[in-house]
PDB file of C-alpha atoms in Angstrom:
ATOM      1  CA  MET A  23      79.612  96.459 126.994  1.00  0.00           C
ATOM      2  CA  LYS A  24      79.821  98.979 124.334  1.00  0.00           C
ATOM      3  CA  LYS A  25      83.080 100.154 125.057  1.00  0.00           C
ATOM      4  CA  ILE A  26      84.657  96.516 125.414  1.00  0.00           C
ATOM      5  CA  PHE A  27      83.598  95.970 121.985  1.00  0.00           C
ATOM      6  CA  VAL A  28      84.659  99.263 120.691  1.00  0.00           C
ATOM      7  CA  TYR A  29      88.014  99.374 122.171  1.00  0.00           C
ATOM      8  CA  ILE A  30      89.344  95.781 121.631  1.00  0.00           C
ATOM      9  CA  LEU A  31      90.307  95.998 118.026  1.00  0.00           C
ATOM     10  CA  ILE A  32      90.441  92.582 117.342  1.00  0.00           C
ATOM     11  CA  LEU A  33      87.101  91.349 116.872  1.00  0.00           C
ATOM     12  CA  ALA A  34      85.158  90.760 113.810  1.00  0.00           C
ATOM     13  CA  SER A  35      82.640  89.196 111.479  1.00  0.00           C
ATOM     14  CA  VAL A  36      81.311  91.133 108.468  1.00  0.00           C
ATOM     15  CA  LEU A  37      77.859  93.309 109.037  1.00  0.00           C
ATOM     16  CA  GLY A  38      75.706  94.964 106.776  1.00  0.00           C
ATOM     17  CA  GLN A  39      74.966  98.967 106.551  1.00  0.00           C
ATOM     18  CA  MET A  40      72.338 100.369 108.486  1.00  0.00           C
ATOM     19  CA  ALA A  41      71.680 103.675 106.951  1.00  0.00           C
ATOM     20  CA  PRO A  42      72.691 104.999 103.282  1.00  0.00           C
ATOM     21  CA  LEU A  43      76.111 106.280 103.821  1.00  0.00           C
ATOM     22  CA  LEU A  44      78.726 107.372 100.954  1.00  0.00           C
ATOM     23  CA  ALA A  45      81.940 105.525 101.106  1.00  0.00           C
ATOM     24  CA  GLN A  46      84.942 105.101  99.239  1.00  0.00           C
ATOM     25  CA  PRO A  47      84.271 104.206  95.490  1.00  0.00           C
ATOM     26  CA  LYS A  48      84.007 100.555  94.616  1.00  0.00           C
ATOM     27  CA  PRO A  49      87.593  99.479  93.929  1.00  0.00           C
ATOM     28  CA  ALA A  50      88.664  97.859  90.447  1.00  0.00           C
ATOM     29  CA  THR A  51      90.828  95.308  92.095  1.00  0.00           C
ATOM     30  CA  LYS A  52      90.462  93.762  95.552  1.00  0.00           C
ATOM     31  CA  LYS A  53      93.020  91.506  97.175  1.00  0.00           C
ATOM     32  CA  GLN A  54      92.570  90.154 100.780  1.00  0.00           C
ATOM     33  CA  THR A  55      96.205  89.912 102.376  1.00  0.00           C
ATOM     34  CA  GLU A  56      95.094  89.050 105.952  1.00  0.00           C
ATOM     35  CA  LYS A  57      92.410  87.330 107.848  1.00  0.00           C
ATOM     36  CA  LEU A  58      92.861  86.575 111.909  1.00  0.00           C
ATOM     37  CA  THR A  59      89.909  85.054 113.599  1.00  0.00           C
ATOM     38  CA  TYR A  60      89.611  85.859 117.477  1.00  0.00           C
ATOM     39  CA  ASP A  61      87.548  84.355 120.271  1.00  0.00           C
ATOM     40  CA  VAL A  62      86.875  87.204 123.007  1.00  0.00           C
ATOM     41  CA  TYR A  63      86.193  85.859 126.585  1.00  0.00           C
ATOM     42  CA  PHE A  64      84.857  87.392 129.881  1.00  0.00           C
ATOM     43  CA  HIS A  65      87.419  86.132 132.581  1.00  0.00           C
ATOM     44  CA  LEU A  66      87.756  86.463 136.312  1.00  0.00           C
ATOM     45  CA  GLY A  67      89.638  84.127 138.169  1.00  0.00           C
ATOM     46  CA  PHE A  68      88.574  80.270 137.234  1.00  0.00           C
ATOM     47  CA  ILE A  69      85.814  81.512 135.023  1.00  0.00           C
ATOM     48  CA  TRP A  70      86.363  81.816 131.061  1.00  0.00           C
ATOM     49  CA  ALA A  71      82.929  82.609 129.534  1.00  0.00           C
ATOM     50  CA  LYS A  72      82.900  83.160 125.746  1.00  0.00           C
ATOM     51  CA  ALA A  73      81.547  86.345 125.050  1.00  0.00           C
ATOM     52  CA  GLY A  74      82.355  87.169 121.276  1.00  0.00           C
ATOM     53  CA  GLN A  75      84.295  86.251 118.007  1.00  0.00           C
ATOM     54  CA  GLY A  76      85.194  87.883 115.153  1.00  0.00           C
ATOM     55  CA  ASP A  77      87.705  88.383 112.176  1.00  0.00           C
ATOM     56  CA  LEU A  78      90.365  91.006 111.489  1.00  0.00           C
ATOM     57  CA  SER A  79      90.705  91.554 107.476  1.00  0.00           C
ATOM     58  CA  PHE A  80      93.202  93.629 105.445  1.00  0.00           C
ATOM     59  CA  TYR A  81      92.858  94.594 101.771  1.00  0.00           C
ATOM     60  CA  GLU A  82      94.921  95.833  99.008  1.00  0.00           C
ATOM     61  CA  GLU A  83      92.879  97.916  96.657  1.00  0.00           C
ATOM     62  CA  THR A  84      93.458  99.367  93.188  1.00  0.00           C
ATOM     63  CA  LEU A  85      90.764 102.130  92.428  1.00  0.00           C
ATOM     64  CA  ALA A  86      89.698 102.752  88.697  1.00  0.00           C
ATOM     65  CA  ASP A  87      91.898 105.770  89.025  1.00  0.00           C
ATOM     66  CA  GLY A  88      94.569 103.653  89.564  1.00  0.00           C
ATOM     67  CA  THR A  89      95.188 104.839  93.471  1.00  0.00           C
ATOM     68  CA  GLN A  90      96.368 102.195  95.654  1.00  0.00           C
ATOM     69  CA  MET A  91      94.583 102.018  99.025  1.00  0.00           C
ATOM     70  CA  LYS A  92      94.936  99.733 101.986  1.00  0.00           C
ATOM     71  CA  HIS A  93      91.679  98.806 103.702  1.00  0.00           C
ATOM     72  CA  GLY A  94      91.717  97.268 107.290  1.00  0.00           C
ATOM     73  CA  GLN A  95      88.129  95.928 108.433  1.00  0.00           C
ATOM     74  CA  LEU A  96      87.282  95.196 111.725  1.00  0.00           C
ATOM     75  CA  ALA A  97      84.014  93.642 113.021  1.00  0.00           C
ATOM     76  CA  ALA A  98      82.919  92.355 116.525  1.00  0.00           C
ATOM     77  CA  LYS A  99      79.703  90.027 117.240  1.00  0.00           C
ATOM     78  CA  SER A 100      78.453  88.924 120.959  1.00  0.00           C
ATOM     79  CA  LEU A 101      77.933  85.382 121.550  1.00  0.00           C
ATOM     80  CA  ASN A 102      76.243  83.064 124.395  1.00  0.00           C
ATOM     81  CA  VAL A 103      75.050  84.943 127.296  1.00  0.00           C
ATOM     82  CA  VAL A 104      76.111  88.457 125.998  1.00  0.00           C
ATOM     83  CA  GLU A 105      73.932  87.833 122.759  1.00  0.00           C
ATOM     84  CA  HIS A 106      70.785  87.710 124.874  1.00  0.00           C
ATOM     85  CA  ILE A 107      71.769  90.468 127.577  1.00  0.00           C
ATOM     86  CA  MET A 108      72.202  93.029 124.726  1.00  0.00           C
ATOM     87  CA  LYS A 109      73.366  91.957 120.979  1.00  0.00           C
ATOM     88  CA  VAL A 110      76.072  93.439 119.599  1.00  0.00           C
ATOM     89  CA  ARG A 111      77.222  94.007 115.893  1.00  0.00           C
ATOM     90  CA  ASP A 112      79.881  96.448 115.200  1.00  0.00           C
ATOM     91  CA  THR A 113      82.264  96.819 112.241  1.00  0.00           C
ATOM     92  CA  LEU A 114      84.976  99.150 111.666  1.00  0.00           C
ATOM     93  CA  ASP A 115      86.178 100.101 107.970  1.00  0.00           C
ATOM     94  CA  CYS A 116      89.495 102.490 107.654  1.00  0.00           C
ATOM     95  CA  TRP A 117      91.248 103.429 103.640  1.00  0.00           C
ATOM     96  CA  MET A 118      94.953 104.500 103.894  1.00  0.00           C
ATOM     97  CA  ASN A 119      97.385 105.296 101.724  1.00  0.00           C
ATOM     98  CA  ASN A 120     100.687 103.052 101.431  1.00  0.00           C
ATOM     99  CA  GLN A 121     102.027 104.838 104.015  1.00  0.00           C
ATOM    100  CA  LEU A 122      99.148 104.070 106.630  1.00  0.00           C
ATOM    101  CA  ILE A 123      97.937 108.064 106.266  1.00  0.00           C
ATOM    102  CA  PRO A 124      94.073 107.625 106.342  1.00  0.00           C
ATOM    103  CA  SER A 125      91.459 108.711 103.951  1.00  0.00           C
ATOM    104  CA  GLU A 126      88.541 107.409 105.274  1.00  0.00           C
ATOM    105  CA  PHE A 127      86.765 105.413 108.152  1.00  0.00           C
ATOM    106  CA  ILE A 128      83.608 104.107 108.945  1.00  0.00           C
ATOM    107  CA  LYS A 129      81.995 102.704 111.985  1.00  0.00           C
ATOM    108  CA  ARG A 130      78.669 101.113 111.824  1.00  0.00           C
ATOM    109  CA  THR A 131      77.251 100.287 115.425  1.00  0.00           C
ATOM    110  CA  HIS A 132      74.255  97.842 116.520  1.00  0.00           C
ATOM    111  CA  GLU A 133      74.414  97.443 120.189  1.00  0.00           C
ATOM    112  CA  GLY A 134      70.790  96.446 121.570  1.00  0.00           C
ATOM    113  CA  LYS A 135      68.387  99.293 120.363  1.00  0.00           C
ATOM    114  CA  TYR A 136      71.527 101.538 120.114  1.00  0.00           C
ATOM    115  CA  ASN A 137      72.297 102.111 116.316  1.00  0.00           C
ATOM    116  CA  SER A 138      74.867 104.616 114.984  1.00  0.00           C
ATOM    117  CA  ILE A 139      76.905 105.198 111.851  1.00  0.00           C
ATOM    118  CA  GLU A 140      80.314 107.347 112.282  1.00  0.00           C
ATOM    119  CA  HIS A 141      81.993 108.570 109.212  1.00  0.00           C
ATOM    120  CA  ASN A 142      85.222 110.406 108.955  1.00  0.00           C
ATOM    121  CA  THR A 143      87.103 111.942 105.850  1.00  0.00           C
ATOM    122  CA  TYR A 144      90.407 113.221 106.362  1.00  0.00           C
ATOM    123  CA  GLN A 145      92.241 115.875 103.993  1.00  0.00           C
ATOM    124  CA  PRO A 146      95.607 115.868 104.496  1.00  0.00           C
ATOM    125  CA  LYS A 147      97.683 118.819 103.486  1.00  0.00           C
ATOM    126  CA  TRP A 148     101.169 118.038 102.651  1.00  0.00           C
ATOM    127  CA  LYS A 149     104.441 119.536 102.911  1.00  0.00           C
ATOM    128  CA  ASN A 150     105.595 118.487  99.863  1.00  0.00           C
ATOM    129  CA  SER A 151     103.007 116.904  97.358  1.00  0.00           C
ATOM    130  CA  SER A 152     106.172 115.357  95.350  1.00  0.00           C
ATOM    131  CA  ALA A 153     107.581 113.703  98.585  1.00  0.00           C
ATOM    132  CA  VAL A 154     107.028 110.432 100.283  1.00  0.00           C
ATOM    133  CA  LEU A 155     103.061 111.202 101.583  1.00  0.00           C
ATOM    134  CA  ASP A 156     103.712 110.056 104.966  1.00  0.00           C
ATOM    135  CA  SER A 157     103.349 111.303 108.680  1.00  0.00           C
ATOM    136  CA  LYS A 158     106.519 113.079 108.538  1.00  0.00           C
ATOM    137  CA  ASN A 159     105.088 115.267 105.137  1.00  0.00           C
ATOM    138  CA  VAL A 160     101.826 115.957 106.727  1.00  0.00           C
ATOM    139  CA  ALA A 161     101.506 119.720 107.541  1.00  0.00           C
ATOM    140  CA  SER A 162      98.123 119.569 108.736  1.00  0.00           C
ATOM    141  CA  THR A 163      94.713 117.768 108.320  1.00  0.00           C
ATOM    142  CA  ASN A 164      91.114 118.580 107.820  1.00  0.00           C
ATOM    143  CA  VAL A 165      88.809 115.922 109.513  1.00  0.00           C
ATOM    144  CA  LYS A 166      85.274 115.980 108.626  1.00  0.00           C
ATOM    145  CA  ILE A 167      82.923 113.510 110.930  1.00  0.00           C
ATOM    146  CA  HIS A 168      79.477 112.993 110.010  1.00  0.00           C
ATOM    147  CA  ARG A 169      77.477 111.010 112.740  1.00  0.00           C
ATOM    148  CA  TRP A 170      73.990 109.083 112.187  1.00  0.00           C
ATOM    149  CA  LEU A 171      72.256 107.832 115.288  1.00  0.00           C
ATOM    150  CA  LYS A 172      69.328 106.070 116.235  1.00  0.00           C
ATOM    151  CA  LYS A 173      68.226 105.066 119.599  1.00  0.00           C
ATOM    152  CA  GLY A 174      64.910 102.533 119.730  1.00  0.00           C
ATOM    153  CA  LYS A 175      61.986 103.882 118.369  1.00  0.00           C
ATOM    154  CA  GLU A 176      63.292 107.370 118.307  1.00  0.00           C
ATOM    155  CA  ALA A 177      63.650 109.319 115.256  1.00  0.00           C
ATOM    156  CA  ALA A 178      67.331 109.063 113.740  1.00  0.00           C
ATOM    157  CA  ALA A 179      69.344 112.188 114.319  1.00  0.00           C
ATOM    158  CA  THR A 180      72.421 113.292 112.509  1.00  0.00           C
ATOM    159  CA  ARG A 181      75.385 115.527 113.456  1.00  0.00           C
ATOM    160  CA  ASP A 182      78.242 116.860 111.502  1.00  0.00           C
ATOM    161  CA  THR A 183      81.554 118.732 112.881  1.00  0.00           C
ATOM    162  CA  THR A 184      84.772 119.570 111.421  1.00  0.00           C
ATOM    163  CA  PHE A 185      88.388 119.755 112.732  1.00  0.00           C
ATOM    164  CA  THR A 186      91.693 120.912 111.424  1.00  0.00           C
ATOM    165  CA  VAL A 187      94.973 119.753 113.244  1.00  0.00           C
ATOM    166  CA  ASN A 188      98.299 120.544 112.567  1.00  0.00           C
ATOM    167  CA  GLU A 189      99.526 116.993 112.389  1.00  0.00           C
ATOM    168  CA  PRO A 190      98.299 113.497 110.714  1.00  0.00           C
ATOM    169  CA  ALA A 191      95.166 112.703 112.163  1.00  0.00           C
ATOM    170  CA  TYR A 192      93.748 108.800 112.927  1.00  0.00           C
ATOM    171  CA  ASP A 193      90.905 106.739 114.330  1.00  0.00           C
ATOM    172  CA  MET A 194      90.623 103.692 116.289  1.00  0.00           C
ATOM    173  CA  LEU A 195      91.033 101.568 113.725  1.00  0.00           C
ATOM    174  CA  SER A 196      94.038 102.975 111.571  1.00  0.00           C
ATOM    175  CA  LEU A 197      95.963 103.927 114.529  1.00  0.00           C
ATOM    176  CA  PHE A 198      96.060 100.129 115.103  1.00  0.00           C
ATOM    177  CA  TYR A 199      97.779  99.350 112.036  1.00  0.00           C
ATOM    178  CA  ILE A 200     100.095 102.241 112.843  1.00  0.00           C
ATOM    179  CA  ALA A 201     100.981 100.501 116.010  1.00  0.00           C
ATOM    180  CA  ARG A 202     101.475  96.963 114.123  1.00  0.00           C
ATOM    181  CA  SER A 203     104.140  98.751 111.593  1.00  0.00           C
ATOM    182  CA  LEU A 204     106.284  99.936 114.183  1.00  0.00           C
ATOM    183  CA  ASP A 205     109.672  98.709 114.440  1.00  0.00           C
ATOM    184  CA  TYR A 206     110.282  96.896 118.015  1.00  0.00           C
ATOM    185  CA  ASN A 207     113.615  95.897 117.409  1.00  0.00           C
ATOM    186  CA  THR A 208     114.865  99.691 117.503  1.00  0.00           C
ATOM    187  CA  ILE A 209     112.418 101.080 120.006  1.00  0.00           C
ATOM    188  CA  LYS A 210     113.468 101.089 123.452  1.00  0.00           C
ATOM    189  CA  LYS A 211     111.437  99.642 126.303  1.00  0.00           C
ATOM    190  CA  GLY A 212     109.290 102.387 127.569  1.00  0.00           C
ATOM    191  CA  THR A 213     108.931 104.520 124.813  1.00  0.00           C
ATOM    192  CA  LYS A 214     105.615 106.381 124.385  1.00  0.00           C
ATOM    193  CA  LEU A 215     104.306 107.617 121.167  1.00  0.00           C
ATOM    194  CA  LYS A 216     101.492 110.036 121.308  1.00  0.00           C
ATOM    195  CA  TYR A 217      98.797 110.283 118.213  1.00  0.00           C
ATOM    196  CA  ALA A 218      95.773 112.444 117.338  1.00  0.00           C
ATOM    197  CA  CYS A 219      92.852 110.219 117.429  1.00  0.00           C
ATOM    198  CA  PHE A 220      89.148 111.329 116.430  1.00  0.00           C
ATOM    199  CA  SER A 221      86.436 109.152 118.156  1.00  0.00           C
ATOM    200  CA  GLY A 222      82.761 109.904 118.293  1.00  0.00           C
ATOM    201  CA  LEU A 223      82.490 113.665 117.715  1.00  0.00           C
ATOM    202  CA  LYS A 224      85.665 114.878 119.506  1.00  0.00           C
ATOM    203  CA  LYS A 225      89.358 114.901 119.303  1.00  0.00           C
ATOM    204  CA  ASP A 226      91.429 112.418 121.740  1.00  0.00           C
ATOM    205  CA  TRP A 227      94.874 111.406 122.112  1.00  0.00           C
ATOM    206  CA  ILE A 228      96.381 107.840 122.221  1.00  0.00           C
ATOM    207  CA  ASN A 229      99.371 106.955 123.599  1.00  0.00           C
ATOM    208  CA  VAL A 230     101.303 103.717 122.502  1.00  0.00           C
ATOM    209  CA  GLU A 231     103.786 102.582 124.830  1.00  0.00           C
ATOM    210  CA  TYR A 232     106.339  99.518 124.170  1.00  0.00           C
ATOM    211  CA  LYS A 233     106.674  97.601 127.218  1.00  0.00           C
ATOM    212  CA  GLY A 234     109.297  95.178 125.486  1.00  0.00           C
ATOM    213  CA  VAL A 235     109.333  91.257 125.147  1.00  0.00           C
ATOM    214  CA  GLU A 236     107.332  88.511 127.136  1.00  0.00           C
ATOM    215  CA  GLN A 237     106.736  85.062 126.890  1.00  0.00           C
ATOM    216  CA  ILE A 238     102.845  84.314 126.471  1.00  0.00           C
ATOM    217  CA  GLU A 239     100.666  81.384 126.404  1.00  0.00           C
ATOM    218  CA  LEU A 240      97.256  81.092 124.750  1.00  0.00           C
ATOM    219  CA  ARG A 241      94.267  79.192 126.092  1.00  0.00           C
ATOM    220  CA  SER A 242      95.286  76.613 122.991  1.00  0.00           C
ATOM    221  CA  GLY A 243      98.231  75.632 124.956  1.00  0.00           C
ATOM    222  CA  LYS A 244     100.408  77.382 122.298  1.00  0.00           C
ATOM    223  CA  HIS A 245     103.364  79.751 123.481  1.00  0.00           C
ATOM    224  CA  HIS A 246     104.684  82.795 121.923  1.00  0.00           C
ATOM    225  CA  THR A 247     107.184  85.461 122.496  1.00  0.00           C
ATOM    226  CA  ALA A 248     105.617  88.539 121.900  1.00  0.00           C
ATOM    227  CA  HIS A 249     106.231  92.209 121.945  1.00  0.00           C
ATOM    228  CA  LEU A 250     103.816  93.973 124.469  1.00  0.00           C
ATOM    229  CA  VAL A 251     102.078  97.092 123.435  1.00  0.00           C
ATOM    230  CA  LEU A 252      99.955  99.765 125.816  1.00  0.00           C
ATOM    231  CA  LEU A 253      97.372 101.586 124.164  1.00  0.00           C
ATOM    232  CA  THR A 254      95.537 104.170 126.141  1.00  0.00           C
ATOM    233  CA  PHE A 255      93.317 107.390 125.748  1.00  0.00           C
ATOM    234  CA  ALA A 256      94.937 110.525 127.019  1.00  0.00           C
ATOM    235  CA  THR A 257      92.272 113.164 127.405  1.00  0.00           C
ATOM    236  CA  LYS A 258      92.486 115.953 129.879  1.00  0.00           C
ATOM    237  CA  GLY A 259      95.905 115.003 131.080  1.00  0.00           C
ATOM    238  CA  GLN A 260      94.590 111.512 132.460  1.00  0.00           C
ATOM    239  CA  GLU A 261      94.784 108.387 130.709  1.00  0.00           C
ATOM    240  CA  SER A 262      92.070 105.101 130.377  1.00  0.00           C
ATOM    241  CA  THR A 263      92.645 101.606 131.369  1.00  0.00           C
ATOM    242  CA  PRO A 264      95.217 100.461 129.016  1.00  0.00           C
ATOM    243  CA  LEU A 265      94.645  98.047 125.977  1.00  0.00           C
ATOM    244  CA  LYS A 266      97.340  95.722 126.246  1.00  0.00           C
ATOM    245  CA  VAL A 267      98.320  93.952 122.857  1.00  0.00           C
ATOM    246  CA  TRP A 268     100.742  91.235 122.604  1.00  0.00           C
ATOM    247  CA  LEU A 269     102.385  91.042 118.847  1.00  0.00           C
ATOM    248  CA  SER A 270     104.235  88.614 117.371  1.00  0.00           C
ATOM    249  CA  GLN A 271     107.571  89.105 116.318  1.00  0.00           C
ATOM    250  CA  THR A 272     107.094  88.281 112.929  1.00  0.00           C
ATOM    251  CA  PRO A 273     107.398  91.622 110.406  1.00  0.00           C
ATOM    252  CA  GLU A 274     103.639  91.772 110.151  1.00  0.00           C
ATOM    253  CA  HIS A 275     103.388  92.076 114.031  1.00  0.00           C
ATOM    254  CA  ARG A 276     100.122  89.782 114.009  1.00  0.00           C
ATOM    255  CA  PRO A 277      97.908  90.821 117.247  1.00  0.00           C
ATOM    256  CA  LEU A 278      98.068  87.675 119.405  1.00  0.00           C
ATOM    257  CA  LYS A 279      96.289  88.517 122.768  1.00  0.00           C
ATOM    258  CA  VAL A 280      94.486  91.202 123.728  1.00  0.00           C
ATOM    259  CA  ILE A 281      93.164  92.403 127.525  1.00  0.00           C
ATOM    260  CA  ILE A 282      91.364  95.463 128.975  1.00  0.00           C
ATOM    261  CA  GLY A 283      90.542  95.071 132.567  1.00  0.00           C
ATOM    262  CA  LEU A 284      87.034  96.120 133.480  1.00  0.00           C
ATOM    263  CA  LYS A 285      86.629  98.890 136.297  1.00  0.00           C
ATOM    264  CA  ARG A 286      84.289  96.805 138.634  1.00  0.00           C
ATOM    265  CA  ILE A 287      85.513  93.321 138.261  1.00  0.00           C
ATOM    266  CA  GLY A 288      87.363  90.929 135.770  1.00  0.00           C
ATOM    267  CA  SER A 289      88.509  91.412 132.489  1.00  0.00           C
ATOM    268  CA  VAL A 290      87.907  90.836 128.676  1.00  0.00           C
ATOM    269  CA  GLN A 291      90.350  88.997 126.736  1.00  0.00           C
ATOM    270  CA  ALA A 292      90.588  88.090 123.083  1.00  0.00           C
ATOM    271  CA  GLU A 293      92.674  85.682 121.415  1.00  0.00           C
ATOM    272  CA  VAL A 294      93.855  84.695 118.145  1.00  0.00           C
ATOM    273  CA  VAL A 295      92.465  81.393 116.780  1.00  0.00           C
ATOM    274  CA  GLU A 296      95.263  79.431 115.243  1.00  0.00           C
TER     275      GLU A 296
END
């Protein structure tokens, strides 16, 4: 269940911190520009069991020194039977510049007796600091990861590690916004893009593959024409089960529906509440 709620990048509900953590300075101004609510279901044949719910939020922030930031927030909470089996309360936050290059990522996880905080900071080295600070202008990135972990009554443990990569560095949430920012009207069907993604204490690769336009129907009965995108972890030459994401054809590419198949049986699906 843990990987379901971590991998589905559309669940939400605001959660508090579980341990002291340094984060982005409090913004001087903060404006919410997006809030999307989703229902999450376990699906098997004729069975549709509501398993979770959440919100995906986006903010435009200005720090006291005038720096402008984009702040994405994703959180997940379990409901119904899942709540009794293993209570889930996960929150992901990422801060990015106007070109979606991340500077910080925080993942707070509370799943049953498992509690953790993952805190990534990114320090990109620019090829030209006076040019546009986008992915093409990144020479390398220094990634610092701090992890706090506590299981049940065990004493809390911390670990720190640092990576340097010769490309832009992302996390699960900032990469989701990258996928939403692509111009699918100019991308050929079958195109696969590869990004460096840091999850836990290791580096992975995530492939973003464009599968074209499809007609979809939500459980609400509403129909949409949407772009289908597959997100897969690619580790040691092997790809994980793909996360299927249907994005609206509107400029903001709202995530309308997400499906991930389970290894043993059924799937988990998330749909926007309209």
